[in-house]
Coordinates of C-alpha atoms and ligand atoms in Angstrom, one line a residue:
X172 CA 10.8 -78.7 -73.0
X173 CA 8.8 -75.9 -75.0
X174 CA 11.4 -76.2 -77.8
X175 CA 9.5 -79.7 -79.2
X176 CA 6.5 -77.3 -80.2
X177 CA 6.3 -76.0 -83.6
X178 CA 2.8 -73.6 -82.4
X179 CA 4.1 -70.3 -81.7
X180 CA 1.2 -69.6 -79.5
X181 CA 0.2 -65.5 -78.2
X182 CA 2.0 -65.5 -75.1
X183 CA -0.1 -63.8 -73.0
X184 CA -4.2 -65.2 -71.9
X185 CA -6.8 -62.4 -72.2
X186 CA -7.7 -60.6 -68.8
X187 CA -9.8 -57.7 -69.5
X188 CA -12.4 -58.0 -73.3
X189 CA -13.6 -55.8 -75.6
X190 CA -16.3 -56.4 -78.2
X191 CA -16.2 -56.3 -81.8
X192 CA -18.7 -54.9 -84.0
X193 CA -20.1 -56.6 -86.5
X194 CA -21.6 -55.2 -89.4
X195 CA -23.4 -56.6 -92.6
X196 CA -22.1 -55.5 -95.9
X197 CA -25.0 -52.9 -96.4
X198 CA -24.8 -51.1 -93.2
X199 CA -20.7 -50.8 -94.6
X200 CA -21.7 -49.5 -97.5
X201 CA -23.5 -46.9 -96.4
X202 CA -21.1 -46.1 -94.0
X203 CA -18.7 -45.8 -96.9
X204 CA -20.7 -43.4 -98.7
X205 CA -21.2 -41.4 -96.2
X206 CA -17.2 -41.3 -95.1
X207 CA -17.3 -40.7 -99.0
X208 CA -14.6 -43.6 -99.3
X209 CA -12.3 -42.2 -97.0
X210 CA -11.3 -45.0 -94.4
X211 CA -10.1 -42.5 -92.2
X212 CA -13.7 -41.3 -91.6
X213 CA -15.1 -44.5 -90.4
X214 CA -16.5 -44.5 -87.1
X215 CA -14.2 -47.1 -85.0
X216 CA -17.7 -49.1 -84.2
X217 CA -17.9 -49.3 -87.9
X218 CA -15.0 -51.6 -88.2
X219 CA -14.2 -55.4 -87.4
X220 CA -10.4 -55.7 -87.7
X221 CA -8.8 -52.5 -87.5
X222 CA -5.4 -52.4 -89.0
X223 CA -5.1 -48.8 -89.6
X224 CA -2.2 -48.3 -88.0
X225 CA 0.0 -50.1 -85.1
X226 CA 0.6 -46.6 -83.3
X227 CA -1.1 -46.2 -80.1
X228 CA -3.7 -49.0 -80.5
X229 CA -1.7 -51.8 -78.5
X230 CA -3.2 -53.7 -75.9
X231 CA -1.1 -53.1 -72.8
X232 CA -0.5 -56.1 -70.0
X233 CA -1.7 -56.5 -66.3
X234 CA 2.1 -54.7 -65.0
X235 CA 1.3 -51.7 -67.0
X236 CA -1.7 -51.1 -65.3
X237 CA -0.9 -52.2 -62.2
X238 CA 1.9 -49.3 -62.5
X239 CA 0.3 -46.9 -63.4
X240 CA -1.5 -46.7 -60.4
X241 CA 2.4 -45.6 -58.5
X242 CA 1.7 -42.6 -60.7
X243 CA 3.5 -39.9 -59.4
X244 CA 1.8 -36.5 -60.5
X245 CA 4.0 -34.3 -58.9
X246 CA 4.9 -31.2 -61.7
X247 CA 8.4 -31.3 -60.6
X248 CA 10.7 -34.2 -59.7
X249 CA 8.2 -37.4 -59.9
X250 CA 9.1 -40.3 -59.0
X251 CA 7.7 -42.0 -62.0
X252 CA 10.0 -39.7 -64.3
X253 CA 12.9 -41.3 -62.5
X254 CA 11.6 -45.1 -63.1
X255 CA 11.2 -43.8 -66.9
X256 CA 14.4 -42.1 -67.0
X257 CA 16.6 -45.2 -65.5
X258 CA 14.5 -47.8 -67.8
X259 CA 15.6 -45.4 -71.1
X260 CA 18.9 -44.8 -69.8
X261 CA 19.9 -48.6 -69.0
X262 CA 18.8 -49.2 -72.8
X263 CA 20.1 -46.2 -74.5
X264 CA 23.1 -45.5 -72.3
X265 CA 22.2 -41.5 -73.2
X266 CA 22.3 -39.2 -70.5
X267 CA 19.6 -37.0 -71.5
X268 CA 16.2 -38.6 -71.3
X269 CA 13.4 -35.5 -72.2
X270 CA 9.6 -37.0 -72.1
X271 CA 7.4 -36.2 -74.9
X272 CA 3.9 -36.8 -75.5
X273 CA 4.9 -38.6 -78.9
X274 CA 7.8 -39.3 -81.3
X275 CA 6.5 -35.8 -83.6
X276 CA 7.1 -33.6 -80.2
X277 CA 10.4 -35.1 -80.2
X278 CA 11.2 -34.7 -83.8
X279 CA 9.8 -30.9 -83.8
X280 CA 12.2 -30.3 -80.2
X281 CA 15.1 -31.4 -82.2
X282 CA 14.7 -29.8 -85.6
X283 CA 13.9 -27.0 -83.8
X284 CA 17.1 -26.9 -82.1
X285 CA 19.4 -28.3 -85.1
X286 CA 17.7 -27.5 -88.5
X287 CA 18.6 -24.3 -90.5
X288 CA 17.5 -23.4 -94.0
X289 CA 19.4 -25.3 -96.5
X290 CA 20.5 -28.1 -94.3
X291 CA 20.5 -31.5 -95.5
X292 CA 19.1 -34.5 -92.8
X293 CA 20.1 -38.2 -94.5
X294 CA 17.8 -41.0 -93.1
X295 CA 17.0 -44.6 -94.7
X296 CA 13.6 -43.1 -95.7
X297 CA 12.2 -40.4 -93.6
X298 CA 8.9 -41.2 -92.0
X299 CA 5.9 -38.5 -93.0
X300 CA 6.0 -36.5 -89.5
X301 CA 10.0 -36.6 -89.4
X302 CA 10.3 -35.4 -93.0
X303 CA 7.3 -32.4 -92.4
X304 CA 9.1 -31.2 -89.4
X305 CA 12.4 -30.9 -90.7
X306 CA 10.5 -29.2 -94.0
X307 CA 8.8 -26.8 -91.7
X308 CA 12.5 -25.8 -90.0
X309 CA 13.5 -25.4 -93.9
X310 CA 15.6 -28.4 -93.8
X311 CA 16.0 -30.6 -97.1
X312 CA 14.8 -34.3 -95.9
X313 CA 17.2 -36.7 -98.3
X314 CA 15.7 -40.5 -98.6
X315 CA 18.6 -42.9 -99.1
X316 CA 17.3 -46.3 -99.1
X317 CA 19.5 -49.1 -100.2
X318 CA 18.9 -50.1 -103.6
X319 CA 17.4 -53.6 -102.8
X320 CA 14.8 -51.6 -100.7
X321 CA 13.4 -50.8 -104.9
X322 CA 12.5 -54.3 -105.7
X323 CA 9.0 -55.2 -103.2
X324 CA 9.1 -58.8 -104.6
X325 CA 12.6 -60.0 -104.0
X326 CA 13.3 -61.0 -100.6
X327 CA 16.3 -59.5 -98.7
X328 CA 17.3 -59.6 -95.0
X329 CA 17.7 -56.1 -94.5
X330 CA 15.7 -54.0 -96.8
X331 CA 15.7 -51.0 -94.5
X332 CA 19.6 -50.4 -94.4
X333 CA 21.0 -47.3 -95.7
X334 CA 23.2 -46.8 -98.8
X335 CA 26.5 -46.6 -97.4
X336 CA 27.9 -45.2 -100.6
X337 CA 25.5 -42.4 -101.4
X338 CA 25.8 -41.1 -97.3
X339 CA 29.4 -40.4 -98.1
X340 CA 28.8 -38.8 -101.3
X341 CA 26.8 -36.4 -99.0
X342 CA 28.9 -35.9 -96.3
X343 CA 32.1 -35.7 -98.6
X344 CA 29.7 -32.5 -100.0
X345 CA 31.9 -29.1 -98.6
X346 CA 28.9 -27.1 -99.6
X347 CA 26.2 -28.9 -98.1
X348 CA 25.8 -28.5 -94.5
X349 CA 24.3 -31.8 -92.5
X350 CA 23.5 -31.4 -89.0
X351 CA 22.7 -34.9 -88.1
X352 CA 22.3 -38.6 -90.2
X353 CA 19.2 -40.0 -89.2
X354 CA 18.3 -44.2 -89.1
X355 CA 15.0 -45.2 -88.7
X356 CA 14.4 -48.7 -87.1
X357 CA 12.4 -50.4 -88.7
X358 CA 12.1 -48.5 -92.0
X359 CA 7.9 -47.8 -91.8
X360 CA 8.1 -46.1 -95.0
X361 CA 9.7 -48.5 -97.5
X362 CA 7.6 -51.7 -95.7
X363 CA 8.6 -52.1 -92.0
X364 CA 12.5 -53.6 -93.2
X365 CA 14.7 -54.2 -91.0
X366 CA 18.0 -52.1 -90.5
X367 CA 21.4 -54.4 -90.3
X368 CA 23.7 -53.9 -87.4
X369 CA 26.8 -54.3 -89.9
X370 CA 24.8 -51.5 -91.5
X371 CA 24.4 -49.7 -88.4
X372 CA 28.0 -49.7 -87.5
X373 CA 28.8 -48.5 -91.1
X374 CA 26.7 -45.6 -90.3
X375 CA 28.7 -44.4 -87.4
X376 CA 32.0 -45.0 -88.8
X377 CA 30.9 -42.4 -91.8
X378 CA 29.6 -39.7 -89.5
X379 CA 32.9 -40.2 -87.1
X380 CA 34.8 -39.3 -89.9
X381 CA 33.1 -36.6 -90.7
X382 CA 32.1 -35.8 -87.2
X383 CA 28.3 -35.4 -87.5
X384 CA 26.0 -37.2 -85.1
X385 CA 23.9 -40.2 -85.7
X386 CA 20.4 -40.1 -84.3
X387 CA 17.6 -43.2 -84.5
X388 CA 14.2 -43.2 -84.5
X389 CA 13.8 -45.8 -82.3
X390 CA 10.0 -46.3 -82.6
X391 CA 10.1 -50.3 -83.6
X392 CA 13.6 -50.6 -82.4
X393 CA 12.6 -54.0 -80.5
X394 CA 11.2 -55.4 -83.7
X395 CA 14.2 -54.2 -85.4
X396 CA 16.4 -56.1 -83.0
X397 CA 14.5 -59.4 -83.0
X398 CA 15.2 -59.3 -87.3
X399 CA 18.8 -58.8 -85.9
X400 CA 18.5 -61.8 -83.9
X401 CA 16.9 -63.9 -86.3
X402 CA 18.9 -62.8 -89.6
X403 CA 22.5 -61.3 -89.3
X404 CA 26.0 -63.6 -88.2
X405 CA 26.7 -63.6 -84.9
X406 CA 23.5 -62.2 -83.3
X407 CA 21.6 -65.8 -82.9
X408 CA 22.7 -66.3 -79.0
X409 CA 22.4 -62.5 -78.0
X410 CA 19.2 -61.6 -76.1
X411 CA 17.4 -58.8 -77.5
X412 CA 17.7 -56.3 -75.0
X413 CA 21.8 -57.2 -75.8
X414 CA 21.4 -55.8 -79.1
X415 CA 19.3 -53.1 -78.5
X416 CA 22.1 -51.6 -75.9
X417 CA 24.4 -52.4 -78.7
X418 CA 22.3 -50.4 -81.6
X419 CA 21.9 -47.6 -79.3
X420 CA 25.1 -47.3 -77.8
X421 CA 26.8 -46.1 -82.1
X422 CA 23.8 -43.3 -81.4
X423 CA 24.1 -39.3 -80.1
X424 CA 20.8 -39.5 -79.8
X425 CA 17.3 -41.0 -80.6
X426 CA 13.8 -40.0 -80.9
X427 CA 11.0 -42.4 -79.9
X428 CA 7.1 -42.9 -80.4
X429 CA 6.7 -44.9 -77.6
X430 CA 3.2 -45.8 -79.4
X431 CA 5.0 -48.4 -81.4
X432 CA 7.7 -50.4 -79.1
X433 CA 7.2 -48.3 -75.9
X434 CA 3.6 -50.6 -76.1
X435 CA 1.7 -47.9 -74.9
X436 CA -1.4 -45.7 -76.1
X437 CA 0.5 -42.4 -75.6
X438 CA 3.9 -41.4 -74.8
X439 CA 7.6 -40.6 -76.6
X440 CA 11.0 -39.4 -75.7
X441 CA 13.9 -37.4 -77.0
X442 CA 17.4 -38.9 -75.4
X443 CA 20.6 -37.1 -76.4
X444 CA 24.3 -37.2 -75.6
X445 CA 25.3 -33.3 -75.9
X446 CA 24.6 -31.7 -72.4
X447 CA 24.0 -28.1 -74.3
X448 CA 21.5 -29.7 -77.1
X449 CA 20.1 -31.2 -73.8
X450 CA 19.4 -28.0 -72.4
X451 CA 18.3 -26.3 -75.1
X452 CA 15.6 -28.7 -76.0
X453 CA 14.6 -28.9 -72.2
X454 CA 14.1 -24.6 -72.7
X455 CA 12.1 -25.4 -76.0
X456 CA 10.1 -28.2 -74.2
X457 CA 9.0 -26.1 -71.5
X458 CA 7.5 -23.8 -73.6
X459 CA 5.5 -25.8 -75.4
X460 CA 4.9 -29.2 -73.9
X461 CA 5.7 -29.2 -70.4
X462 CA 8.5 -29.4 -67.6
X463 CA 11.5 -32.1 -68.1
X464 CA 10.0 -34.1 -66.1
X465 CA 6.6 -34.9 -67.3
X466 CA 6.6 -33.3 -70.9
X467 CA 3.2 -33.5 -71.4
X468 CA 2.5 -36.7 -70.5
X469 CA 1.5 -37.8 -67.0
X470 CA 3.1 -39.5 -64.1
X471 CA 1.3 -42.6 -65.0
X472 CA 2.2 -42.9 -68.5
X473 CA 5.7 -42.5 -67.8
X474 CA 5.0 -45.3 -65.4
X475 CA 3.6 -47.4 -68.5
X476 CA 6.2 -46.8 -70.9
X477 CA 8.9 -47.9 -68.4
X478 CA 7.0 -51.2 -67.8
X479 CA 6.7 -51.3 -71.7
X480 CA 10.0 -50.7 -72.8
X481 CA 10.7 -53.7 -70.3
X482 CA 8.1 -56.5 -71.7
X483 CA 8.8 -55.4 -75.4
X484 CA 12.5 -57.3 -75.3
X485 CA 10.8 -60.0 -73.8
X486 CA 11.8 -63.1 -76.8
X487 CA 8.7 -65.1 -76.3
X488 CA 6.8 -61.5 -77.1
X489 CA 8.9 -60.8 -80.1
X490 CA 8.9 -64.1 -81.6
X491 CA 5.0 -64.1 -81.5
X492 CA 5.2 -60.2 -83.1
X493 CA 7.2 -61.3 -86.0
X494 CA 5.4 -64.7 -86.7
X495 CA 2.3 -62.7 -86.7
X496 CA 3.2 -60.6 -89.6
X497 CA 5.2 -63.5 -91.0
X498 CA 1.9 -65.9 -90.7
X499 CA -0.4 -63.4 -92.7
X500 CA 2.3 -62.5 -95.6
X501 CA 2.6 -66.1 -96.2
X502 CA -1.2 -67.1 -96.2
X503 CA -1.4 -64.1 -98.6
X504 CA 1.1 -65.6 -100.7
X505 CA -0.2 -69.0 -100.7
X506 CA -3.2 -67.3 -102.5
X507 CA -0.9 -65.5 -104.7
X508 CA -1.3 -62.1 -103.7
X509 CA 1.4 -60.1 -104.2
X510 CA 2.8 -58.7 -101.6
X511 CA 6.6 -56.7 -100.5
X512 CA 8.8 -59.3 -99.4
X513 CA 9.7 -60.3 -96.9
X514 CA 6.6 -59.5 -94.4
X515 CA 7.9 -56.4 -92.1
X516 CA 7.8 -56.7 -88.4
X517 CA 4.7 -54.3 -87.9
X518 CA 2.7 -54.5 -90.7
X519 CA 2.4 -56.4 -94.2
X520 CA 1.8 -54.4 -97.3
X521 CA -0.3 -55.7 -99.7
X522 CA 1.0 -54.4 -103.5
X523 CA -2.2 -52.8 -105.5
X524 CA -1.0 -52.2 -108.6
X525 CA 0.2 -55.6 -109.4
X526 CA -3.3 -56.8 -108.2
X527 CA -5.1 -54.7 -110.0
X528 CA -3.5 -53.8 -113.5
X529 CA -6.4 -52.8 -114.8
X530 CA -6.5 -49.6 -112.5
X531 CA -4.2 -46.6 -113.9
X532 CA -2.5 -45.2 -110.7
X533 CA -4.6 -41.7 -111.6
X534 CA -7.1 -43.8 -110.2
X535 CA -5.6 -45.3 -107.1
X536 CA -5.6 -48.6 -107.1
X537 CA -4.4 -48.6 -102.9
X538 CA -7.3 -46.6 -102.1
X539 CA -10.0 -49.1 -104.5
X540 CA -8.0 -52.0 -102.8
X541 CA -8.4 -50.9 -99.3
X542 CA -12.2 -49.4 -99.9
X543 CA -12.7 -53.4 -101.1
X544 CA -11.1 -54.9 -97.8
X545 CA -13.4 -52.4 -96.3
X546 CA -16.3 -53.1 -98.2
X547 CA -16.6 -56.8 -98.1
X548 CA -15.4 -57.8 -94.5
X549 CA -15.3 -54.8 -92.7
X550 CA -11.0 -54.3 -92.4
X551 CA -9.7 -51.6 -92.4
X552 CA -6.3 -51.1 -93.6
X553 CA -4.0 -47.8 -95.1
X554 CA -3.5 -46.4 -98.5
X555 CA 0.0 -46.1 -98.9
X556 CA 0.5 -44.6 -102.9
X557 CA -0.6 -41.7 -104.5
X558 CA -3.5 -41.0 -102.6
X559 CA -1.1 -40.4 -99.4
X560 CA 2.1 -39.0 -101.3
X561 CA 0.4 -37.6 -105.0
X562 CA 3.1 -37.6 -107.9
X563 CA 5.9 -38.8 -105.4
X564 CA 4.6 -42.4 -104.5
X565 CA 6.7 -44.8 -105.1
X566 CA 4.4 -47.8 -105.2
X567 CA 0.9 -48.7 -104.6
X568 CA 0.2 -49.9 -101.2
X569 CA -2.6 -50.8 -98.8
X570 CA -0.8 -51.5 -95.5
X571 CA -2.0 -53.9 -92.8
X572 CA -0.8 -52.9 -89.5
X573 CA -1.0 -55.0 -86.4
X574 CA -1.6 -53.7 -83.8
X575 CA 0.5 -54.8 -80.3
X576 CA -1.0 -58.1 -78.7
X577 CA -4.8 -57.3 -79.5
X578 CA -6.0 -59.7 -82.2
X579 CA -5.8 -63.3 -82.0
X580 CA -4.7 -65.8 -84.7
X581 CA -8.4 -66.3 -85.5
X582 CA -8.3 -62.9 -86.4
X583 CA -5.7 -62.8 -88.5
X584 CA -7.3 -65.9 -90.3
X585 CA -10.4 -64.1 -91.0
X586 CA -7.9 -61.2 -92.7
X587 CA -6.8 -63.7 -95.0
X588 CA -9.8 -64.8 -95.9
X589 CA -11.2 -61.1 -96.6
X590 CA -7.8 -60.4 -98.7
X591 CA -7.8 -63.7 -100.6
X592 CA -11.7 -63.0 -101.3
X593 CA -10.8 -59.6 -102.8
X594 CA -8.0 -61.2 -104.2
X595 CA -10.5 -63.3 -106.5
X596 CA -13.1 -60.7 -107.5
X597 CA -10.4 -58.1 -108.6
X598 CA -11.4 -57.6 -112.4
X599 CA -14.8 -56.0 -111.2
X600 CA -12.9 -53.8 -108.2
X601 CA -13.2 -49.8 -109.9
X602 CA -11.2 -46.8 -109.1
X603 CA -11.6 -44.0 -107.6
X604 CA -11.7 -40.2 -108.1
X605 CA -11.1 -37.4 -105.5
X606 CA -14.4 -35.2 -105.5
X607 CA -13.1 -32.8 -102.7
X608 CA -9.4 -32.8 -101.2
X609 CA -7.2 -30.2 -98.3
X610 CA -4.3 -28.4 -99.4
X611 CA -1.7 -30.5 -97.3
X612 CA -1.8 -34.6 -96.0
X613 CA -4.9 -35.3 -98.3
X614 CA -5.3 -38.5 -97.3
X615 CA -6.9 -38.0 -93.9
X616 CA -9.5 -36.1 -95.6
X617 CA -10.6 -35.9 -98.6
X618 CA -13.9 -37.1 -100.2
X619 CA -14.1 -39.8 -103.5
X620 CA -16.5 -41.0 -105.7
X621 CA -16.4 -44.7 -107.4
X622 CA -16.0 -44.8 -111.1
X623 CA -18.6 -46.2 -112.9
Ligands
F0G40 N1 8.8 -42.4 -86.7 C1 8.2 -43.5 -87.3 C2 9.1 -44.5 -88.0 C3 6.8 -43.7 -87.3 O1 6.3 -44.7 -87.9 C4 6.0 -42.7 -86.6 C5 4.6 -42.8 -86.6 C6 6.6 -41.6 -86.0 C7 8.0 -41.4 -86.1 C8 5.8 -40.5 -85.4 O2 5.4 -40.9 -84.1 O3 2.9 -40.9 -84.3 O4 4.1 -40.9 -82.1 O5 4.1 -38.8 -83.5 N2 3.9 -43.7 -87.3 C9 2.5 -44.0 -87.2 C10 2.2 -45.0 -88.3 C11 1.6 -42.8 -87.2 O6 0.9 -45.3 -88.5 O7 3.1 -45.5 -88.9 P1 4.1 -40.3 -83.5

């Protein structure tokens, strides 16, 4: 009778360690000057908690490994494309399965393919790479969130739906040419929210009647389901991989990072419906990332990301995943920092300008926030505000991304503490100003200075 305990515990033991690095505060600061205050400069052995991202950093279990030494390297027809092609295929029910060394290769394939100047691609909010790549084909990327996704502090089940009634506005459009409505499961950009299936199902109803495909990015689509599960009528006995055959089978196609929910360090896929899209993105593949049945990955990282796609819809994995994130939003809470609400499945976003007021957004108050977390207990989150998007951000945020089934509770406890110690010394935290920045994605780059 597990059900009597209320410890959701990691479900897995730890086989295979890797040290941590602890630093004192001085060595940090001088590491900080020297990255001039740009977390993305940081050497890894610099950090304690990393929580840069959750893309590619996942730990991956015992059956990954042990598969990917059945690795079939062969250039053409491996048998290890087969395994991944029959593990997307049962979830996906798409014909076309084309590998892809990440969910950008995939994204650039089908732009490449679909996108001409002018065109308009809807999504719930674009992530960065999916929005530059339809950009660089000329495309015009169109956001349109639902409006509760606005409010960060007002909880709502499914923040990352679409607006139904601004999608028909655009496809209603005679001049406006859209080649494709895009959903993206869980939406990264506006806090790792969920996407209804209600919502979903909306979706495709619109695009039937005005026949224009539906594609998902499907890189937390596991995460995505589990919300499903846990939230929206009707879902509560359905086993995840249930509803994940169910959101895939409204789609024409899907684009993964198999980095996220594919729990692997590499890896991606582009599956589609249309046998002649199919074959031209198989032309455009071969020219630039490898034959269909590798692209540019190898046999043993196909191997993984079938294994992975497996153990992600396991229920004692995803109930673990999304208390984690849960667990840490509510300790932040607790110690009233602000936070968006509720806690996404992949990350939790910690809201900088309501902590610090007294730091104009000219001065980044994500990036002072983050440089603090940094500073004082060595964790390393992501500026999310107007150091990453300039006069477009929407909000000031320093995300804290988990990364898949690598830190421990204690870990996470040691977070809180860092954040709620911030948290409490926040009148004497100072901005910051860029002394040196690149002409695109700034961010990953540039060079600040602490005001005085
Ligand atoms: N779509 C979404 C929703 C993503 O979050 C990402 C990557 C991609 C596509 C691109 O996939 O990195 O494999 O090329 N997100 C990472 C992040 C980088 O930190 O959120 P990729």
């Amino acid at each position: 009778m597990a059900d009597q305990w209320r410890t959701i515990i990691e479900p897995f033991r730890i086989k295979s360690v890797e040290p941590l690095h602890l630093t004192s505060q001085e060595q940090r600061e001088r590491a900080l000057e020297r990255a001039g205050y740009n977390l993305f400069a940081l050497q890894s052995d610099e950090v304690l908690i990393d929580l840069l991202t959750d893309s590619g950093t996942g730990a991956m279990s015992a059956e990954q490994w042990a598969s990917m030494m059945r690795g079939d390297e062969s250039y053409a027809g491996s048998a290890s494309y087969e395994r991944f092609r029959s593990a997307v295929h049962d979830l996906t029910g798409l014909p076309h399965v084309i590998p892809v060394h990440q969910g950008r290769a995939a994204e650039r394939i089908l732009f490449a393919e679909t996108v001409k100047a002018g065109d308009v691609i809807p999504n719930n909010t674009h992530f960065d790479t999916t929005r530059a790549n339809i950009e660089h084909d000329e495309g015009v990327a169109l956001d349109l969130p639902c409006p509760e996704a606005s409010d960060t502090q007002t909880p709502a089940p499914f923040k990352g739906n679409m607006d139904l009634g601004k999608l028909e506005d655009l496809l209603a459009r005679p001049d406006i040419n859209v080649p494709m409505v895009f959903l993206t499961v869980t939406n990264n950009s506006i806090g790792g929210q969920p996407v209804s299936m209600a919502n979903i199902r909306a979706v495709r109803e619109i695009c039937d009647r005005y026949a224009v495909p539906l594609f998902i990015d499907a890189a937390r689509f596991a995460e995505n389901c589990w919300f499903v599960i846990e939230r929206e009528d009707g879902y509560e006995e359905s086993t995840p991989k249930e509803v994940a055959q169910e959101l895939f089978s409204y789609a024409d196609g899907a684009t993964m990072s198999a980095k996220k929910d594919g729990l692997v360090n590499i890896g991606g896929f582009l599956a589609v419906k249309d046998d002649e899209l199919a074959e031209r993105c198989r032309a455009l593949l071969i020219l630039t990332e490898g034959f269909p049945t590798y692209g540019g990955l190898a046999g043993r990282d196909l191997e993984a990301i079938a294994q992975g796609l497996h153990e992600v819809l396991e229920p004692g994995y995803l109930r673990y995943r999304a208390r984690t994130a849960a667990y840490l939003a509510e300790k932040c809470w607790e110690a009233g920092v602000p936070t968006v609400r509720p806690a996404g499945g992949h990350a939790v976003y910690l809201d900088a300008a309501a902590i610090l007021p007294h730091i104009p957004r000219e001065q980044f108050p994500a990036q002072a926030l983050a440089v603090e977390l940094y500073r004082l207990g060595g964790v390393r989150g992501v500026e999310v505000g107007s150091v990453m998007f300039g006069a477009a951000a929407q909000q000031e945020l320093v995300r804290l991304a988990l990364p898949r089934r690598v830190y421990t509770q204690s870990h996470i406890d040691y977070v809180i503490e860092v954040v709620t110690a911030a948290f409490h010394r926040r009148t004497s935290i100072r901005g910051f100003r860029i002394v040196d920045e690149p002409p695109f994605l700034r961010h990953f780059t540039a060079r600040f200075a602490e005001l005085v």
